[in-house]
CSV table of N, CA, C and O in Angstrom, one decimal:
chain,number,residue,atom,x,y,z
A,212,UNK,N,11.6,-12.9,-11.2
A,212,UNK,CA,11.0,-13.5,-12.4
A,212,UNK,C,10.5,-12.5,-13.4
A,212,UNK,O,10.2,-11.4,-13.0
A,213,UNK,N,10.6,-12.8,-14.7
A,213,UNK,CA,10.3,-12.1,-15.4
A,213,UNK,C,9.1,-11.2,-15.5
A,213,UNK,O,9.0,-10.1,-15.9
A,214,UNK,N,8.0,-12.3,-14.9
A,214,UNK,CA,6.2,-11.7,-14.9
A,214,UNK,C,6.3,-10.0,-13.7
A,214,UNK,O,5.7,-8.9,-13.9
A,215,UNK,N,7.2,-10.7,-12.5
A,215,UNK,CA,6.8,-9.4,-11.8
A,215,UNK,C,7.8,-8.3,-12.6
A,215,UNK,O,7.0,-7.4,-12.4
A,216,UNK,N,8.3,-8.0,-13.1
A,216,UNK,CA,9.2,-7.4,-13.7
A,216,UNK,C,8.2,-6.0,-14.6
A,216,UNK,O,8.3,-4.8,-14.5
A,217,UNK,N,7.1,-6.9,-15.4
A,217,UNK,CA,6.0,-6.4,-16.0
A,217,UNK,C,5.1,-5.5,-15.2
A,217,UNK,O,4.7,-4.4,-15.5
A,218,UNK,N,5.0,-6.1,-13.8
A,218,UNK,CA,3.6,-5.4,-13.4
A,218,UNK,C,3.7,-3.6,-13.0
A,218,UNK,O,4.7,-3.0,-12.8
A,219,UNK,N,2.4,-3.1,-13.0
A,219,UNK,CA,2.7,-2.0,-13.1
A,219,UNK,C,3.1,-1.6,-11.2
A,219,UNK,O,2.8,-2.5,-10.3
A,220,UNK,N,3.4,-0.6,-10.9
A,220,UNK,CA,3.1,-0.3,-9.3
A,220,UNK,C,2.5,0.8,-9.0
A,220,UNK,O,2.2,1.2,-7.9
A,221,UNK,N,2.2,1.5,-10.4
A,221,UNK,CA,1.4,2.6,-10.2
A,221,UNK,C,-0.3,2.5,-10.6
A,221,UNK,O,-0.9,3.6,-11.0
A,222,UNK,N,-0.9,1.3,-10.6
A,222,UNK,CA,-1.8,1.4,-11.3
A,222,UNK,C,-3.2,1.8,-10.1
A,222,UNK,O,-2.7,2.3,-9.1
A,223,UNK,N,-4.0,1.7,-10.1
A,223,UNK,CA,-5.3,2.5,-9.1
A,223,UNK,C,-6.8,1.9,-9.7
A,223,UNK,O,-7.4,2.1,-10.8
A,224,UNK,N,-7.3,1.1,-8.4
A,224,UNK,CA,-8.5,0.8,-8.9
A,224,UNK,C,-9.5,1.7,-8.5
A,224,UNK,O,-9.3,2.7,-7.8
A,225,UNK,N,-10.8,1.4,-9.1
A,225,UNK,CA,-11.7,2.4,-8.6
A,225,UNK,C,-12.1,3.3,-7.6
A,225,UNK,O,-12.4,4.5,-7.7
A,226,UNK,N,-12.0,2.6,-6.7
A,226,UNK,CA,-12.3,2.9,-5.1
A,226,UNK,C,-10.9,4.2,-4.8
A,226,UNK,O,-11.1,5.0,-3.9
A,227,UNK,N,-9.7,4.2,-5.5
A,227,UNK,CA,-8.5,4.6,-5.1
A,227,UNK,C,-7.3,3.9,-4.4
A,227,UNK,O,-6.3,4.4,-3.9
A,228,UNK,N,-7.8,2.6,-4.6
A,228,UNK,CA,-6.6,1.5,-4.0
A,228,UNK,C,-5.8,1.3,-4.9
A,228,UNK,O,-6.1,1.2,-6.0
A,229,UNK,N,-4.2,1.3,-4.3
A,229,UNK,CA,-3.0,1.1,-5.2
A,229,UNK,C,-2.6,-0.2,-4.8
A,229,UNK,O,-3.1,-0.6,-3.8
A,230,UNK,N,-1.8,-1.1,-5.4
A,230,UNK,CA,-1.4,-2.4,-4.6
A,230,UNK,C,-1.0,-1.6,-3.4
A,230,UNK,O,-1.8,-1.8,-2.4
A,231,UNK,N,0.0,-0.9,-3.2
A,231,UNK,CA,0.3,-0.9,-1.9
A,231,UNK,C,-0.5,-0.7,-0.7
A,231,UNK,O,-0.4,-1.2,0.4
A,232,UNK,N,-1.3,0.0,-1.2
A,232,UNK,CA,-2.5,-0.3,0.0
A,232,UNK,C,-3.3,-1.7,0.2
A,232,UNK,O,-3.5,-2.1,1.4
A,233,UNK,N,-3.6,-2.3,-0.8
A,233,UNK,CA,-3.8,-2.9,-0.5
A,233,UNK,C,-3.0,-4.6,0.3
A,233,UNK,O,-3.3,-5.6,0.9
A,234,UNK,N,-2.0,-4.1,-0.1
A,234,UNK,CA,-0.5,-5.1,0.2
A,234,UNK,C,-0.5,-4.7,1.9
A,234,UNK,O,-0.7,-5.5,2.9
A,235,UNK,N,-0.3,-3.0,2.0
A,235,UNK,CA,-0.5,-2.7,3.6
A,235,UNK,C,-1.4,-3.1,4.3
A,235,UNK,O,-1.1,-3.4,5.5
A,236,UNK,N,-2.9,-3.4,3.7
A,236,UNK,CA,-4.5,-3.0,4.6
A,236,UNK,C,-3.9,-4.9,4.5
A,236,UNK,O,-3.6,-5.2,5.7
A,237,UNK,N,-3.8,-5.9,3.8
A,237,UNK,CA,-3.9,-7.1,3.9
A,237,UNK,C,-2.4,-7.6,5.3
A,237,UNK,O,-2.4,-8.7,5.7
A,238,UNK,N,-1.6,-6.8,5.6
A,238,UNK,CA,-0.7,-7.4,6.0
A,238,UNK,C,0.7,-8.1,5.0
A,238,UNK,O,1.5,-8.8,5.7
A,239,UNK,N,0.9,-8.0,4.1
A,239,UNK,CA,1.8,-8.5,3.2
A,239,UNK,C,3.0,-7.9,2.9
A,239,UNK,O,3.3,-7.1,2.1
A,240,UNK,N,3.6,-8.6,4.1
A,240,UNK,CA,4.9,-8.0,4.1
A,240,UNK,C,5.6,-7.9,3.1
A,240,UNK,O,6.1,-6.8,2.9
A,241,UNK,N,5.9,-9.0,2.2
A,241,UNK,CA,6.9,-9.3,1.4
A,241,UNK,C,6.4,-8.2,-0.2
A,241,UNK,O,6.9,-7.4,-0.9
A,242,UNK,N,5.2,-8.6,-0.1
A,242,UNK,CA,4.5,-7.6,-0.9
A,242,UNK,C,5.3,-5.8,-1.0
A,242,UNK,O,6.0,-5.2,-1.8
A,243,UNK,N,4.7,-5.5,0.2
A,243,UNK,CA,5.0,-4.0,0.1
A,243,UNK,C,6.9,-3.9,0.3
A,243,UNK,O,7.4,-2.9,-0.4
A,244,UNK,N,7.6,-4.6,0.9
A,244,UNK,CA,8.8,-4.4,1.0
A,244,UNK,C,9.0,-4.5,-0.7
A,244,UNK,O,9.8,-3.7,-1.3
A,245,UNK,N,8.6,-5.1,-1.1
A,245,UNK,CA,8.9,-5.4,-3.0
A,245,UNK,C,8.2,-3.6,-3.6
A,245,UNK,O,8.7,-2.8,-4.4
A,246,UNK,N,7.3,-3.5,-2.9
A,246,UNK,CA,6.4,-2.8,-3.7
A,246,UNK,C,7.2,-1.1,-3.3
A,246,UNK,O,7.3,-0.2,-4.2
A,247,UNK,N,7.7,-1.2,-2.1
A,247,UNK,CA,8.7,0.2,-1.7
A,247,UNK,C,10.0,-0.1,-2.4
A,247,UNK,O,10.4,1.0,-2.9
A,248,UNK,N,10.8,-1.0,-2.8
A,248,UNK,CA,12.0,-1.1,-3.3
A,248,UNK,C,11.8,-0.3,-4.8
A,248,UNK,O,12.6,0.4,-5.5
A,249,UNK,N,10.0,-0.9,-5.2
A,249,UNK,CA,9.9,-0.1,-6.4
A,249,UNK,C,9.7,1.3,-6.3
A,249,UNK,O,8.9,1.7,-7.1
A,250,UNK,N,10.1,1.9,-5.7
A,250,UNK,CA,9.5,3.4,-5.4
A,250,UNK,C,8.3,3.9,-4.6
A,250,UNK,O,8.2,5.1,-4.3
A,251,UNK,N,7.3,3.1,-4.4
A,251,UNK,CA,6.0,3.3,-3.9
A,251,UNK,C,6.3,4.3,-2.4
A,251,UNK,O,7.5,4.6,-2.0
A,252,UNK,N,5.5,4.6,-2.0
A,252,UNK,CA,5.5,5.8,-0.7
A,252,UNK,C,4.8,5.4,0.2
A,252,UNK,O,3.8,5.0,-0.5
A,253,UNK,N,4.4,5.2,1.6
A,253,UNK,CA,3.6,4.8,2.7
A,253,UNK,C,2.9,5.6,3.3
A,253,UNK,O,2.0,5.6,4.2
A,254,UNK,N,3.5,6.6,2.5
A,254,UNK,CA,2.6,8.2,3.5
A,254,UNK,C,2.2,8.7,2.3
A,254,UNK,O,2.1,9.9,2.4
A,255,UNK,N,1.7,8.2,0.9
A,255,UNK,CA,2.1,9.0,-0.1
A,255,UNK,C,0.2,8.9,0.0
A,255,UNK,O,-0.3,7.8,0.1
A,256,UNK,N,-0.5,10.0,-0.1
A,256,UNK,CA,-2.3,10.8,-0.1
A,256,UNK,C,-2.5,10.8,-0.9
A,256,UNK,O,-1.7,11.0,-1.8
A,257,UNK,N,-3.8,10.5,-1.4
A,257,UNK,CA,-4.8,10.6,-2.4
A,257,UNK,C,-6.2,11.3,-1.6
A,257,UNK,O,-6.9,10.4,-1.0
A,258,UNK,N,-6.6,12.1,-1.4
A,258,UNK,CA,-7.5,13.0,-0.1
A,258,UNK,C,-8.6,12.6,-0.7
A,258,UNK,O,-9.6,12.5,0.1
A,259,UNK,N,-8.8,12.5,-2.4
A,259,UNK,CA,-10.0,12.5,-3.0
A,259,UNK,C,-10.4,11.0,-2.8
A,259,UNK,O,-11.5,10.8,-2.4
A,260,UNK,N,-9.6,10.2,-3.0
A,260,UNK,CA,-10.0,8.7,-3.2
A,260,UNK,C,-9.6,8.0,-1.3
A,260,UNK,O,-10.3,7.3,-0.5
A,261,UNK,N,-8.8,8.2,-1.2
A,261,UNK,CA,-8.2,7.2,0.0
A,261,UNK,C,-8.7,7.9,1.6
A,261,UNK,O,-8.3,7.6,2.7
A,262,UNK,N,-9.3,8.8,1.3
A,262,UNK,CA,-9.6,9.7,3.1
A,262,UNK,C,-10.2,8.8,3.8
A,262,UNK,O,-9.8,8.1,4.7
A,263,UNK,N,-11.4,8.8,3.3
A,263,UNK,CA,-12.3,7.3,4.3
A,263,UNK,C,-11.8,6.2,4.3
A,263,UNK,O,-12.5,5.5,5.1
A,264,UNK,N,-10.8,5.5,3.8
A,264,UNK,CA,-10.0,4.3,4.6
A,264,UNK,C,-8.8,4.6,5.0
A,264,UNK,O,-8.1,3.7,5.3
A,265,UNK,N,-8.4,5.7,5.1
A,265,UNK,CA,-7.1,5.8,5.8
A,265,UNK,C,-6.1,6.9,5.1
A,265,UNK,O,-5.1,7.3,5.8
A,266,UNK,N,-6.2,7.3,3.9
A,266,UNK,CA,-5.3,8.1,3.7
A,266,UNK,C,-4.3,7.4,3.0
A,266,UNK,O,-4.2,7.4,1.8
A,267,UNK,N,-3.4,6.7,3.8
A,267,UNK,CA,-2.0,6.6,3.4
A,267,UNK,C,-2.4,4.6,3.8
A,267,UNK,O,-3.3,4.1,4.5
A,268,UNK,N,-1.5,4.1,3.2
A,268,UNK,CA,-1.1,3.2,3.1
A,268,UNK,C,-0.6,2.4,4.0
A,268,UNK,O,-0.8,1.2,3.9
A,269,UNK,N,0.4,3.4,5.3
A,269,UNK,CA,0.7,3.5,6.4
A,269,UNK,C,-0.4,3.3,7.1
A,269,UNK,O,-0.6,2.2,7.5
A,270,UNK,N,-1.4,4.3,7.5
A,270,UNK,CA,-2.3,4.0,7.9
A,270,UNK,C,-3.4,3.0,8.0
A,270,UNK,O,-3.8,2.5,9.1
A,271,UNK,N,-3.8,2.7,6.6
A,271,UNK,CA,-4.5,1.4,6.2
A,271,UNK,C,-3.9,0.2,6.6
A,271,UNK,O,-4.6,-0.9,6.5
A,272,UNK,N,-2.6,0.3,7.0
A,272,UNK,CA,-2.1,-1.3,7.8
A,272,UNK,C,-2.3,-1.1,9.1
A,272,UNK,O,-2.2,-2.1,9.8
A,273,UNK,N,-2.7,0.4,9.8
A,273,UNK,CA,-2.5,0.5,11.3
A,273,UNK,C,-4.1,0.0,11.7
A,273,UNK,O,-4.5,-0.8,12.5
A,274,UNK,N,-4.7,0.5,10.9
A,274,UNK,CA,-6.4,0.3,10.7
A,274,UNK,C,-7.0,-1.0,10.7
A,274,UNK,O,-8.0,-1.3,11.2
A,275,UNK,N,-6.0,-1.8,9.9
A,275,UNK,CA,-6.2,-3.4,9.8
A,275,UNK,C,-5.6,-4.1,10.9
A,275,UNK,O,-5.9,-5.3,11.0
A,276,UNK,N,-5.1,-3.8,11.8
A,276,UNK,CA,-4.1,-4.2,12.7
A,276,UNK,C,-2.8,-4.8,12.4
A,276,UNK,O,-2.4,-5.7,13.2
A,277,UNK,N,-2.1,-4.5,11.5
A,277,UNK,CA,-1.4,-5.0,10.9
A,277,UNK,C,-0.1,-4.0,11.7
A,277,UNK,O,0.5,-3.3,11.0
A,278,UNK,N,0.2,-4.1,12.8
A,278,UNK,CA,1.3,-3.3,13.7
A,278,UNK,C,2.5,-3.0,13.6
A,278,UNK,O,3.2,-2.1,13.7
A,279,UNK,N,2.6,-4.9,13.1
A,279,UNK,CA,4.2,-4.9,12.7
A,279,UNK,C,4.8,-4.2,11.5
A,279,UNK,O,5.8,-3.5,11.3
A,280,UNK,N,4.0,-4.4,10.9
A,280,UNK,CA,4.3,-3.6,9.3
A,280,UNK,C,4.7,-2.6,9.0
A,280,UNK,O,5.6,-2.2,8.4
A,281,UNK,N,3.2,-1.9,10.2
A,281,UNK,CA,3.7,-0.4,10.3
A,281,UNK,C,4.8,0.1,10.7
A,281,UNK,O,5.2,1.3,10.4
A,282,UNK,N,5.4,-0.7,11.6
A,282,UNK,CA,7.0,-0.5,12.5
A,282,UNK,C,8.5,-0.7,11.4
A,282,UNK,O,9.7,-0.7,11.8
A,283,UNK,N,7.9,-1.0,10.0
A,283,UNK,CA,8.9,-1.6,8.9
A,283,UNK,C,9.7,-0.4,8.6
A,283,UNK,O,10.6,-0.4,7.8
């Protein structure tokens, strides 16, 4: 659809959350498989903003229990 077409994948809220983290930390498959086709990275660090929840994206789904995801 046209609207997702628009959205950004690089954008960062305060805390240092990118959708994809938060697509990982929630479990949303369909989300991050969208969100990697756009280029996003699962291992991809922010040390300054993302250390205390996990780092990576990857992580933040292992953290949530989100198992299967991480095995994507």
């Amino acid at each position: 659809n046209g609207a997702a077409a628009d959205l950004s994948t690089r954008c960062i809220d305060g805390g240092g959350w990118t959708p994809l983290y938060y697509a990982a930390s929630g479990g949303h498959m369909a989300a991050v498989q969208w969100l990697l086709q756009k280029g996003e990275s699962v291992r991809k660090v922010d040390l300054t903003l993302n250390a205390q929840w996990g780092g990576t994206p990857l992580l933040a789904s292992c953290r949530s229990g989100h198992y299967r995801l991480a095995c994507f």
